[in-house]
Coordinates of C-alpha atoms in Angstrom, one line a residue:
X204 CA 13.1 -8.7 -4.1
X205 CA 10.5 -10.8 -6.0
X206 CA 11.4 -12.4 -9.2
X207 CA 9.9 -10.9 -12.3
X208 CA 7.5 -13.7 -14.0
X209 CA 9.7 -12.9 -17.2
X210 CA 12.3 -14.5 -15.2
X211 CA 10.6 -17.2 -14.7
X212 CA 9.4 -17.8 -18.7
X213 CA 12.8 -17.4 -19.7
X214 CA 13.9 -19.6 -17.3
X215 CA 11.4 -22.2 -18.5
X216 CA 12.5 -21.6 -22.4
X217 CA 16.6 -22.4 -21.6
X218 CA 15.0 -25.2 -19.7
X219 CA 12.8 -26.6 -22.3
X220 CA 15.3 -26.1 -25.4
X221 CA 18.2 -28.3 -23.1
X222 CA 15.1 -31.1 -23.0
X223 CA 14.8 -31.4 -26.7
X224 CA 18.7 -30.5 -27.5
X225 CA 18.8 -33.9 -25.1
X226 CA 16.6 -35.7 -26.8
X227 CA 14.2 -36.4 -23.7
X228 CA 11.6 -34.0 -25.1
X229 CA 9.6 -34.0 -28.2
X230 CA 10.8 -30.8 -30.3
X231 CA 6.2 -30.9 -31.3
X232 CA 6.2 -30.7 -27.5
X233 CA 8.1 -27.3 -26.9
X234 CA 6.5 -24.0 -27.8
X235 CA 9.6 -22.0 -28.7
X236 CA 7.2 -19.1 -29.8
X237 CA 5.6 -19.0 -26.6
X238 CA 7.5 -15.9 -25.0
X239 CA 8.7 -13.9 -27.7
X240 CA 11.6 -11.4 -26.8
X241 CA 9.8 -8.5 -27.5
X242 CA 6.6 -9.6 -24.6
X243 CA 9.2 -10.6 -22.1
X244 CA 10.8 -6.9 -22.9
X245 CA 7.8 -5.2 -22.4
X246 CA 6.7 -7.2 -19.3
X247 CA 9.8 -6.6 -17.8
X248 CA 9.6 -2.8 -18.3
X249 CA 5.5 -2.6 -17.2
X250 CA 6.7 -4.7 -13.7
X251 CA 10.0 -2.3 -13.4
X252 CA 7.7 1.0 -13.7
X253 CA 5.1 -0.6 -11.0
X254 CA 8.6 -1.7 -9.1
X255 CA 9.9 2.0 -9.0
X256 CA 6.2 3.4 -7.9
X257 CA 5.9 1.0 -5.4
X258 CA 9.1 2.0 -3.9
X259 CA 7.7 5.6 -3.7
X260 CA 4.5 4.7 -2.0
X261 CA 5.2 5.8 2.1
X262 CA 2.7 5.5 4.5
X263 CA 0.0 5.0 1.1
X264 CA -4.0 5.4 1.4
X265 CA -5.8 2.6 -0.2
X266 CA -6.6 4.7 -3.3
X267 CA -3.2 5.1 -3.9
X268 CA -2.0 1.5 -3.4
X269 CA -5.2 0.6 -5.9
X270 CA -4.3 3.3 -8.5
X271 CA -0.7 2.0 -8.4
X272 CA -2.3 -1.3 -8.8
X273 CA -4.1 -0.5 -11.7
X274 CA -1.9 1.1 -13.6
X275 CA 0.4 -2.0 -14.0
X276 CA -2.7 -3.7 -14.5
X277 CA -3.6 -1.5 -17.7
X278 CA -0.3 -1.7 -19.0
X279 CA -0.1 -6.0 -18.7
X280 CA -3.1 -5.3 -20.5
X281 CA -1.9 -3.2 -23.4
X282 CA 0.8 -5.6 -23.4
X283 CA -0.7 -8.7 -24.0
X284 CA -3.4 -6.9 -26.8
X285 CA -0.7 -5.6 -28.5
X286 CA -0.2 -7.7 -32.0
X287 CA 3.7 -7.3 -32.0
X288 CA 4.0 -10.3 -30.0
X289 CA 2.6 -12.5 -32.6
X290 CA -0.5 -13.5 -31.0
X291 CA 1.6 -14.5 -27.8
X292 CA 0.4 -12.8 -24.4
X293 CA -0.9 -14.2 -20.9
X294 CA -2.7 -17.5 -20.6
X295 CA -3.7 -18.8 -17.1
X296 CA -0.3 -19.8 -15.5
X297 CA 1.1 -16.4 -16.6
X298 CA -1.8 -14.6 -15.4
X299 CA -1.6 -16.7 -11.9
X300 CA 2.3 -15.2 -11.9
X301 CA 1.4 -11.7 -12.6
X302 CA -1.0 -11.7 -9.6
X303 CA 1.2 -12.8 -7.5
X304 CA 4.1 -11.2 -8.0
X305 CA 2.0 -7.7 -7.9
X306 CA 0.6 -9.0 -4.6
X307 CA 4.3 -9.9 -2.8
X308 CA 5.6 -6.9 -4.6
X309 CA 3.0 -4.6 -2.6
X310 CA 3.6 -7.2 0.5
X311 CA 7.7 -6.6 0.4
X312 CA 6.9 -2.9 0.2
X313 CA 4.9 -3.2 3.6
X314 CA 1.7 -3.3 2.4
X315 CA -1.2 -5.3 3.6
X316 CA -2.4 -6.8 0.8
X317 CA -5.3 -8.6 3.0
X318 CA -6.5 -5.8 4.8
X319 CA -6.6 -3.6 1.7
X320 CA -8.3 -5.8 0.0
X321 CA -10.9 -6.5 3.0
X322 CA -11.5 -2.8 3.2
X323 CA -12.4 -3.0 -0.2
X324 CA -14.5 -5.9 0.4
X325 CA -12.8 -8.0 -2.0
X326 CA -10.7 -11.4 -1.6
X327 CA -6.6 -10.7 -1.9
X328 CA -6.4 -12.3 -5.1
X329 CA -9.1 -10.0 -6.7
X330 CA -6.9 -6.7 -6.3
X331 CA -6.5 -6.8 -10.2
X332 CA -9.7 -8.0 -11.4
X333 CA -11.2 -4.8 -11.8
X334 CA -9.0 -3.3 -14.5
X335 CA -7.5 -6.8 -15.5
X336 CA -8.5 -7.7 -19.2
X337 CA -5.6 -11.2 -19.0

């Protein structure tokens, strides 16, 4: 299975508070505030729900893979609006992460994430866009 991108962003936190405990990095330098708890927590339970309902998907038609697809999309979304993060939420490399680990997800699951998306007329990496506010 795919590693979550929270994974990943905590990873990089324990990794980044050793560098300044250490003294090799600046403590201006790390963003402690960059993940807060409660947007890893909620972006862990957004990527579990799509997890469990890609697990479901047999034999899936397009518009199902997409409406899967788009409601993980809406709920990152929701996520990264919502103010209880304290102004923390997706910038470009966490956006690149979430696209990617929605695309391997649907790829581990036996879905062909280029052909669904050249049906659709649309490069692989623009299965999100549509719905995608990050």
């Amino acid at each position: 299975m795919t590693n979550r991108p929270p994974d990943h962003w905590r990873a990089w936190m324990v990794e980044t508070a050793r560098e300044v405990e250490a003294g090799t990095l600046d403590p201006g330098c790390a963003v402690a505030d960059l993940y807060p708890e409660s947007l890893l927590r909620a972006t862990d339970a957004a990527l579990q729900a799509f997890e469990d309902e890609v697990c479901t998907l047999r034999e899936p038609s397009d518009k199902a893979v997409f409406e899967t697809v788009e409601r993980v999309v809406l709920a990152l979304n929701a996520i990264d609006g919502d103010g209880q993060h304290g102004g923390a939420g997706f910038c470009t490399e966490e956006r690149e992460q979430l696209c990617e680990y929605i695309d391997r997800t649907l790829s581990e699951h036996g879905v062909d994430v280029a052909a669904l998306a050249a049906r659709r007329g649309i490069d692989r990496a623009e299965i999100t866009d549509r719905w995608r506010d990050w």
